Short mmCIF file of C-alpha atoms and ligand atoms in Angstrom, two decimals:
data_model
loop_
_atom_site.label_atom_id
_atom_site.label_comp_id
_atom_site.label_asym_id
_atom_site.label_seq_id
_atom_site.Cartn_x
_atom_site.Cartn_y
_atom_site.Cartn_z
CA UNK D 1 0.00 0.00 0.00
CA UNK D 2 1.35 3.38 -1.07
CA UNK D 3 0.18 6.60 0.53
CA UNK D 4 1.13 9.97 -0.94
CA UNK D 5 1.34 12.97 1.40
CA UNK D 6 0.36 16.35 -0.08
CA UNK D 7 -0.56 19.75 1.30
CA UNK D 8 0.20 23.45 1.12
CA UNK D 9 3.70 24.73 1.79
CA UNK D 10 4.68 24.49 5.45
CA UNK D 11 1.58 22.61 6.52
CA UNK D 12 3.72 19.98 8.22
CA UNK D 13 3.95 17.28 5.55
CA UNK D 14 7.55 16.40 6.26
CA UNK D 15 6.99 16.58 10.03
CA UNK D 16 4.11 14.13 9.64
CA UNK D 17 6.18 11.94 7.33
CA UNK D 18 8.86 11.78 10.03
CA UNK D 19 6.27 10.98 12.69
CA UNK D 20 4.80 8.17 10.61
CA UNK D 21 8.03 6.60 9.43
CA UNK D 22 10.64 7.42 12.05
CA UNK D 23 12.64 9.21 9.36
CA UNK D 24 14.61 12.31 10.23
CA UNK D 25 14.17 14.53 7.20
CA UNK D 26 15.01 18.17 7.92
CA UNK D 27 11.93 20.32 8.56
CA UNK D 28 13.58 23.46 9.86
CA UNK D 29 14.21 25.18 6.55
CA UNK D 30 11.54 26.02 4.02
CA UNK D 31 12.29 23.69 1.17
CA UNK D 32 10.04 25.23 -1.46
CA UNK D 33 11.05 22.47 -3.85
CA UNK D 34 9.16 19.50 -5.07
CA UNK D 35 11.26 16.72 -3.66
CA UNK D 36 9.73 13.42 -2.76
CA UNK D 37 10.85 11.53 0.33
CA UNK D 38 9.96 7.87 0.60
CA UNK D 39 9.96 5.44 3.50
CA UNK D 40 8.60 2.00 4.22
CA UNK D 41 6.90 1.21 7.51
CA UNK D 42 6.24 -2.18 9.03
CA UNK D 43 2.59 -2.57 9.90
CA UNK D 44 2.46 -3.21 13.65
CA UNK D 45 0.51 -6.38 14.37
CA UNK D 46 0.51 -8.16 17.74
CA UNK D 47 -0.74 -11.33 16.09
CA UNK D 48 2.39 -11.60 13.95
CA UNK D 49 4.55 -11.17 17.05
CA UNK D 50 2.77 -14.00 18.86
CA UNK D 51 2.97 -16.28 15.82
CA UNK D 52 6.65 -15.47 15.65
CA UNK D 53 7.10 -16.50 19.30
CA UNK D 54 5.36 -19.80 18.68
CA UNK D 55 6.99 -20.83 15.40
CA UNK D 56 10.40 -19.23 16.02
CA UNK D 57 11.04 -19.03 12.27
CA UNK D 58 14.27 -17.94 10.61
CA UNK D 59 12.48 -14.88 9.33
CA UNK D 60 9.55 -12.68 10.36
CA UNK D 61 8.06 -10.57 7.58
CA UNK D 62 5.47 -7.94 8.50
CA UNK D 63 3.13 -6.26 6.03
CA UNK D 64 4.41 -2.90 4.82
CA UNK D 65 3.07 0.53 3.98
CA UNK D 66 5.02 3.00 1.88
CA UNK D 67 4.71 6.72 2.55
CA UNK D 68 5.76 9.29 0.00
CA UNK D 69 6.17 12.93 1.06
CA UNK D 70 5.39 14.51 -2.28
CA UNK D 71 6.64 17.95 -1.30
CA UNK D 72 5.20 21.43 -1.61
CA UNK D 73 2.01 22.42 -3.34
CA UNK D 74 1.34 26.12 -3.64
CA UNK D 75 -2.02 27.82 -3.40
CA UNK D 76 -3.67 28.60 -6.70
CA UNK D 77 -3.16 32.34 -6.24
CA UNK D 78 0.59 31.92 -6.28
CA UNK D 79 0.73 29.55 -9.14
CA UNK D 80 0.44 30.09 -12.86
CA UNK D 81 0.08 26.57 -14.16
CA UNK D 82 -1.09 23.23 -12.78
CA UNK D 83 0.93 20.54 -11.05
CA UNK D 84 4.34 19.61 -12.38
CA UNK D 85 4.56 16.46 -14.47
CA UNK D 86 6.88 15.01 -11.88
CA UNK D 87 4.33 15.58 -9.11
CA UNK D 88 1.45 14.20 -11.17
CA UNK D 89 3.48 11.19 -12.21
CA UNK D 90 4.23 10.33 -8.60
CA UNK D 91 0.77 11.00 -7.19
CA UNK D 92 -0.99 8.92 -9.85
CA UNK D 93 0.78 5.82 -8.54
CA UNK D 94 -0.39 6.01 -4.94
CA UNK D 95 -3.25 3.93 -3.49
CA UNK D 96 -4.49 6.77 -1.31
CA UNK D 97 -3.89 10.49 -1.07
CA UNK D 98 -3.20 11.99 2.34
CA UNK D 99 -3.92 15.72 2.46
CA UNK D 100 -2.33 17.63 5.36
CA UNK D 101 -3.97 20.87 6.43
CA UNK D 102 -2.72 23.06 9.21
CA UNK D 103 -4.46 24.47 12.25
CA UNK D 104 -1.32 24.74 14.41
CA UNK D 105 -0.40 28.28 15.29
CA UNK D 106 3.17 29.39 14.89
CA UNK D 107 4.00 33.04 14.22
CA UNK D 108 7.40 32.20 12.83
CA UNK D 109 5.92 29.96 10.15
CA UNK D 110 3.73 32.07 7.89
CA UNK D 111 0.80 30.41 6.17
CA UNK D 112 0.98 30.80 2.37
CA UNK D 113 -2.45 32.51 2.44
CA UNK D 114 -1.49 34.56 5.52
CA UNK D 115 -4.35 33.25 7.64
CA UNK D 116 -5.36 29.96 9.22
CA UNK D 117 -8.41 28.25 7.74
CA UNK D 118 -7.98 24.53 7.35
CA UNK D 119 -11.28 23.92 5.58
CA UNK D 120 -10.51 26.59 2.99
CA UNK D 121 -7.09 25.02 2.44
CA UNK D 122 -8.61 21.61 1.95
CA UNK D 123 -11.17 22.93 -0.52
CA UNK D 124 -8.44 24.72 -2.48
CA UNK D 125 -6.38 21.57 -2.70
CA UNK D 126 -9.36 19.53 -3.78
CA UNK D 127 -10.13 22.18 -6.43
CA UNK D 128 -6.60 21.69 -7.80
CA UNK D 129 -7.21 17.96 -8.06
CA UNK D 130 -10.50 18.60 -9.84
CA UNK D 131 -8.71 20.80 -12.39
CA UNK D 132 -6.01 18.19 -12.95
CA UNK D 133 -8.67 15.51 -13.60
CA UNK D 134 -10.65 17.81 -15.84
CA UNK D 135 -7.65 18.36 -18.03
CA UNK D 136 -7.19 14.61 -18.43
CA UNK D 137 -10.86 14.20 -19.30
CA UNK D 138 -10.75 16.95 -21.88
CA UNK D 139 -7.54 15.75 -23.51
CA UNK D 140 -8.93 12.28 -23.82
CA UNK D 141 -12.23 13.61 -25.22
CA UNK D 142 -10.37 15.58 -27.87
CA UNK D 143 -8.41 12.55 -28.92
CA UNK D 144 -11.49 10.33 -29.04
CA UNK D 145 -13.43 12.85 -31.08
CA UNK D 146 -10.63 13.13 -33.61
CA UNK D 147 -10.28 9.37 -33.79
CA UNK D 148 -14.03 8.92 -34.28
CA UNK D 149 -14.01 11.13 -37.38
CA UNK D 150 -12.19 8.40 -39.28
CA UNK D 151 -13.58 5.36 -37.49
CA UNK D 152 -16.53 5.18 -35.10
CA UNK D 153 -16.17 2.29 -32.67
CA UNK D 154 -18.95 1.46 -30.20
CA UNK D 155 -16.50 1.27 -27.34
CA UNK D 156 -15.23 4.78 -28.13
CA UNK D 157 -18.76 6.16 -28.24
CA UNK D 158 -19.48 4.69 -24.82
CA UNK D 159 -16.23 6.03 -23.44
CA UNK D 160 -17.01 9.48 -24.76
CA UNK D 161 -20.46 9.46 -23.17
CA UNK D 162 -18.88 8.48 -19.88
CA UNK D 163 -16.20 11.17 -20.13
CA UNK D 164 -18.87 13.79 -20.77
CA UNK D 165 -20.51 12.69 -17.55
CA UNK D 166 -17.19 13.09 -15.72
CA UNK D 167 -16.66 16.47 -17.32
CA UNK D 168 -20.03 17.82 -16.16
CA UNK D 169 -19.36 16.47 -12.70
CA UNK D 170 -15.90 18.03 -12.45
CA UNK D 171 -17.09 21.32 -13.87
CA UNK D 172 -19.50 21.43 -10.93
CA UNK D 173 -16.36 21.16 -8.79
CA UNK D 174 -17.34 17.74 -7.51
CA UNK D 175 -14.73 14.99 -6.98
CA UNK D 176 -15.30 11.79 -8.97
CA UNK D 177 -15.50 9.82 -5.72
CA UNK D 178 -19.11 11.00 -5.61
CA UNK D 179 -19.97 9.76 -9.11
CA UNK D 180 -21.99 6.53 -9.31
CA UNK D 181 -20.45 4.26 -11.92
CA UNK D 182 -21.60 1.11 -13.66
CA UNK D 183 -19.29 -1.90 -13.77
CA UNK D 184 -18.33 -1.01 -17.32
CA UNK D 185 -17.55 2.56 -16.34
CA UNK D 186 -15.42 1.31 -13.47
CA UNK D 187 -13.36 -0.59 -16.00
CA UNK D 188 -12.99 2.42 -18.29
CA UNK D 189 -12.00 4.66 -15.40
CA UNK D 190 -9.34 2.34 -14.06
CA UNK D 191 -6.83 3.37 -16.70
CA UNK D 192 -7.03 7.05 -15.91
CA UNK D 193 -5.92 7.12 -12.28
CA UNK D 194 -8.03 10.18 -11.52
CA UNK D 195 -6.87 12.03 -8.43
CA UNK D 196 -10.38 12.83 -7.21
CA UNK D 197 -11.22 9.14 -7.32
CA UNK D 198 -8.43 7.91 -5.12
CA UNK D 199 -9.28 7.12 -1.50
CA UNK D 200 -8.65 10.21 0.59
CA UNK D 201 -7.24 10.72 4.08
CA UNK D 202 -7.49 14.21 5.55
CA UNK D 203 -5.04 14.87 8.37
CA UNK D 204 -5.55 18.05 10.33
CA UNK D 205 -2.20 19.01 11.81
CA UNK D 206 -3.16 20.38 15.21
CA UNK D 207 -1.49 22.05 18.16
CA UNK D 208 -0.79 19.99 21.23
CA UNK D 209 -3.55 21.89 23.08
CA UNK D 210 -6.14 20.61 20.64
CA UNK D 211 -5.48 16.92 21.18
CA UNK D 212 -8.65 16.59 23.26
CA UNK D 213 -10.74 18.58 20.74
CA UNK D 214 -10.56 16.17 17.84
CA UNK D 215 -14.31 15.98 17.24
CA UNK D 216 -14.70 19.72 17.24
CA UNK D 217 -11.75 20.27 14.90
CA UNK D 218 -13.02 17.67 12.45
CA UNK D 219 -16.64 18.78 12.47
CA UNK D 220 -16.36 21.26 9.56
CA UNK D 221 -14.81 18.53 7.41
CA UNK D 222 -17.60 16.03 8.04
CA UNK D 223 -19.96 17.51 5.50
CA UNK D 224 -17.28 17.96 2.85
CA UNK D 225 -16.05 14.39 2.89
CA UNK D 226 -19.33 12.60 3.63
CA UNK D 227 -20.35 10.16 0.92
CA UNK D 228 -16.80 10.13 -0.40
CA UNK D 229 -14.37 7.27 -0.03
CA UNK D 230 -12.54 9.26 2.61
CA UNK D 231 -11.53 9.37 6.24
CA UNK D 232 -10.08 12.03 8.52
CA UNK D 233 -8.10 12.37 11.70
CA UNK D 234 -6.26 14.92 13.81
CA UNK D 235 -2.56 14.52 14.43
CA UNK D 236 -0.29 16.82 16.40
CA UNK D 237 2.54 16.16 13.97
CA UNK D 238 5.30 18.10 15.71
CA UNK D 239 4.97 16.40 19.09
CA UNK D 240 4.34 12.99 17.47
CA UNK D 241 7.55 13.40 15.51
CA UNK D 242 9.47 14.16 18.68
CA UNK D 243 7.87 11.21 20.50
CA UNK D 244 8.68 8.88 17.61
CA UNK D 245 12.36 9.51 18.24
CA UNK D 246 12.19 8.32 21.86
CA UNK D 247 12.54 4.78 23.19
CA UNK D 248 9.35 2.73 23.20
CA UNK D 249 8.89 3.03 26.96
CA UNK D 250 9.38 6.76 27.01
CA UNK D 251 7.18 7.17 23.95
CA UNK D 252 4.31 5.30 25.59
CA UNK D 253 4.66 7.39 28.71
CA UNK D 254 4.50 10.64 26.75
CA UNK D 255 1.55 9.53 24.64
CA UNK D 256 -0.35 8.63 27.78
CA UNK D 257 0.47 11.93 29.41
CA UNK D 258 -0.81 13.81 26.37
CA UNK D 259 -3.98 11.73 26.22
CA UNK D 260 -3.09 10.16 22.87
CA UNK D 261 -4.45 6.62 22.82
CA UNK D 262 -2.13 5.34 20.11
CA UNK D 263 0.76 6.78 18.10
CA UNK D 264 0.02 8.55 14.81
CA UNK D 265 1.76 5.72 13.02
CA UNK D 266 -0.60 3.05 14.38
CA UNK D 267 -3.74 5.18 14.07
CA UNK D 268 -3.04 6.14 10.50
CA UNK D 269 -2.28 2.61 9.40
CA UNK D 270 -5.53 1.38 10.89
CA UNK D 271 -7.50 4.19 9.28
CA UNK D 272 -5.86 3.38 5.93
CA UNK D 273 -6.68 -0.33 6.16
CA UNK D 274 -10.31 0.55 6.88
CA UNK D 275 -10.48 3.13 4.12
CA UNK D 276 -8.93 0.88 1.50
CA UNK D 277 -10.87 -2.17 2.69
CA UNK D 278 -7.76 -4.19 3.46
CA UNK D 279 -7.17 -7.17 5.71
CA UNK D 280 -4.21 -9.30 6.76
CA UNK D 281 -3.77 -13.03 6.54
CA UNK D 282 -0.76 -15.02 7.68
CA UNK D 283 1.48 -17.78 6.43
CA UNK D 284 3.46 -19.70 9.04
CA UNK D 285 6.27 -22.24 9.19
CA UNK D 286 9.77 -22.83 10.46
CA UNK D 287 11.31 -20.77 7.64
CA UNK D 288 9.09 -17.76 7.77
CA UNK D 289 6.12 -16.21 9.53
CA UNK D 290 4.59 -13.55 7.38
CA UNK D 291 1.67 -11.11 7.16
CA UNK D 292 0.06 -10.43 3.79
CA UNK D 293 -2.25 -7.59 2.84
CA UNK D 294 -5.19 -8.08 0.51
CA UNK D 295 -8.55 -6.45 -0.22
CA UNK D 296 -11.59 -7.59 1.73
CA UNK D 297 -13.89 -9.94 -0.16
CA UNK D 298 -11.07 -11.65 -2.06
CA UNK D 299 -11.30 -15.41 -2.60
CA UNK D 300 -8.63 -17.95 -1.69
CA UNK D 301 -7.04 -18.32 -5.16
CA UNK D 302 -6.56 -14.55 -5.55
CA UNK D 303 -5.16 -14.36 -2.03
CA UNK D 304 -2.71 -17.08 -3.05
CA UNK D 305 -1.85 -14.91 -6.04
CA UNK D 306 -0.66 -12.20 -3.66
CA UNK D 307 2.13 -14.61 -2.69
CA UNK D 308 2.94 -15.92 -6.14
CA UNK D 309 1.11 -16.05 -9.47
CA UNK D 310 1.87 -19.79 -9.64
CA UNK D 311 -0.08 -20.26 -6.40
CA UNK D 312 -3.11 -18.69 -8.04
CA UNK D 313 -2.79 -20.54 -11.34
CA UNK D 314 -2.24 -23.92 -9.75
CA UNK D 315 -4.54 -23.41 -6.74
CA UNK D 316 -5.98 -26.66 -5.40
CA UNK D 317 -7.09 -25.97 -1.86
CA UNK D 318 -6.34 -23.82 1.15
CA UNK D 319 -5.78 -25.18 4.65
CA UNK D 320 -7.21 -22.49 6.88
CA UNK D 321 -7.34 -21.90 10.60
CA UNK D 322 -8.34 -18.60 12.11
CA UNK D 323 -5.76 -16.87 14.31
CA UNK D 324 -8.08 -16.94 17.35
CA UNK D 325 -8.66 -20.69 16.99
CA UNK D 326 -4.95 -21.31 16.57
CA UNK D 327 -3.72 -19.14 19.40
CA UNK D 328 -5.83 -20.93 22.01
CA UNK D 329 -4.19 -24.23 20.93
CA UNK D 330 -0.75 -23.10 19.72
CA UNK D 331 -0.27 -26.18 17.53
CA UNK D 332 -1.45 -26.95 14.02
CA UNK D 333 -1.92 -30.72 14.66
CA UNK D 334 -4.09 -29.80 17.67
CA UNK D 335 -6.14 -27.54 15.40
CA UNK D 336 -6.58 -30.42 13.00
CA UNK D 337 -7.80 -32.90 15.60
CA UNK D 338 -10.14 -30.26 17.02
CA UNK D 339 -11.55 -29.64 13.56
CA UNK D 340 -10.73 -25.93 13.42
CA UNK D 341 -8.13 -26.41 10.67
CA UNK D 342 -10.29 -26.75 7.57
CA UNK D 343 -9.83 -27.39 3.88
CA UNK D 344 -11.36 -24.62 1.80
CA UNK D 345 -11.92 -24.46 -1.96
CA UNK D 346 -11.73 -21.78 -4.62
CA UNK D 347 -14.86 -19.94 -3.46
CA UNK D 348 -13.68 -19.39 0.08
CA UNK D 349 -13.54 -15.71 1.01
CA UNK D 350 -10.43 -15.00 3.08
CA UNK D 351 -11.01 -13.39 6.49
CA UNK D 352 -8.85 -11.04 8.48
CA UNK D 353 -6.60 -13.13 10.71
CA UNK D 354 -6.76 -16.36 8.70
CA UNK D 355 -3.64 -18.50 8.84
CA UNK D 356 -3.39 -20.21 5.47
CA UNK D 357 -1.36 -22.91 3.83
CA UNK D 358 -2.05 -23.05 0.09
CA UNK D 359 -1.92 -26.32 -1.78
CA UNK D 360 -1.15 -25.90 -5.42
CA UNK D 361 0.25 -27.73 -8.44
CA UNK D 362 1.89 -26.23 -11.49
N1 GTP V 1 3.86 24.25 16.28
C1 GTP V 1 3.87 23.35 15.32
N2 GTP V 1 4.75 23.49 14.32
C2 GTP V 1 4.75 22.58 13.33
C3 GTP V 1 3.84 21.48 13.33
N3 GTP V 1 4.08 20.76 12.23
C4 GTP V 1 5.07 21.36 11.57
N4 GTP V 1 5.49 22.47 12.23
C5 GTP V 1 6.57 23.36 11.85
O1 GTP V 1 6.24 23.94 10.60
C6 GTP V 1 7.42 24.04 9.78
C7 GTP V 1 7.17 23.35 8.47
O2 GTP V 1 7.04 21.97 8.71
P1 GTP V 1 7.34 20.93 7.57
O3 GTP V 1 7.00 19.59 8.11
O4 GTP V 1 8.67 21.14 6.99
O5 GTP V 1 6.22 21.38 6.52
P2 GTP V 1 6.12 20.93 5.01
O6 GTP V 1 4.67 20.92 4.70
O7 GTP V 1 6.88 19.70 4.78
O8 GTP V 1 6.81 22.16 4.30
P3 GTP V 1 7.34 22.25 2.78
O9 GTP V 1 7.85 20.89 2.40
O10 GTP V 1 8.39 23.28 2.82
O11 GTP V 1 6.14 22.65 2.00
C8 GTP V 1 8.57 23.43 10.57
O12 GTP V 1 9.29 24.47 11.16
C9 GTP V 1 7.86 22.59 11.61
O13 GTP V 1 8.63 22.51 12.78
C10 GTP V 1 2.93 21.36 14.43
O14 GTP V 1 2.13 20.41 14.52
N5 GTP V 1 2.99 22.31 15.38
MG1 MG V 2 8.42 19.26 3.37
#
């Protein structure tokens, strides 16, 4: 899973990136450049730790999330043209867009619009995404129309009708997340990687004093993101970054003192899994204990495909025991005699926490 961090200049993107990844990228100087920082984070999962203790494998492999700090994004007033190709190229590849908006007060760090209004900032950023998508829609429409002059294919006609629908929608300044699409339209749209269709995470970068006011701070955003494939949370990025650099014991103590139930890293990963509809299953053995990430609703053969395409092609059966059933017995043979280790076929829908051994032949 790849998450791209965007936001106005000096909104705290890099600070948040550091808090989420334990990186130590410099945040003291105004960068002003579009430079992407990348880091990979291990998804914390107590279940994997316990499986590791039981199997004592040579290797433990957690699921991973990649964060990309995509760098500065100026307000439309300051900018003459749209996003740079480099920025667009990078953001089109992410699975979810994380927009950082600022409410923290700091006189020494001027806001690019010279006043604090996080909802306005969010709406401006979303408007930029709408414009970027609109330009893709219009370019594609031009090309299709030219192509259709010489040869009129049914598929092209249907695509054009769909693009007109997108165009009207975007011209009304609405993100495509709100557009109902047929199965066929979903297929057409997949190739475009529209920004306003990607799952969205809004992070309000708050002052330490606002940690207890999360609901109040988020209230204005509720209406804007409702009905969209989106989620939001408050993070006090500065203090979370500082805490991230402490030892685990000290970090926990500080979090507790501040009334933060879980670190930004853990909270954001959970929110992202929910938003993207992801779950984890496990493979176990003496060589390796490993967590895998897949979409909810996926059947056993496709889950096997996440490990290796051969596993999917040659899928025969899956031996499945749920983590909870396993952990109360701590032995696979025990699970078998107790009947909680089952054989499942190609229509089995994998559940969060399943421990699976795939049987396949190629
Ligand atoms: N008080 C306070 N200051 C913050 C917070 N987050 C970031 N800052 C400060 O704001 C400044 C900018 O933070 P960055 O994380 O570099 O912001 P950015 O969005 O990456 O900035 P650019 O990449 O230059 O656009 C730094 O001096 C941070 O220390 C916060 O939550 N509270
Ligand atoms: Mg930065």
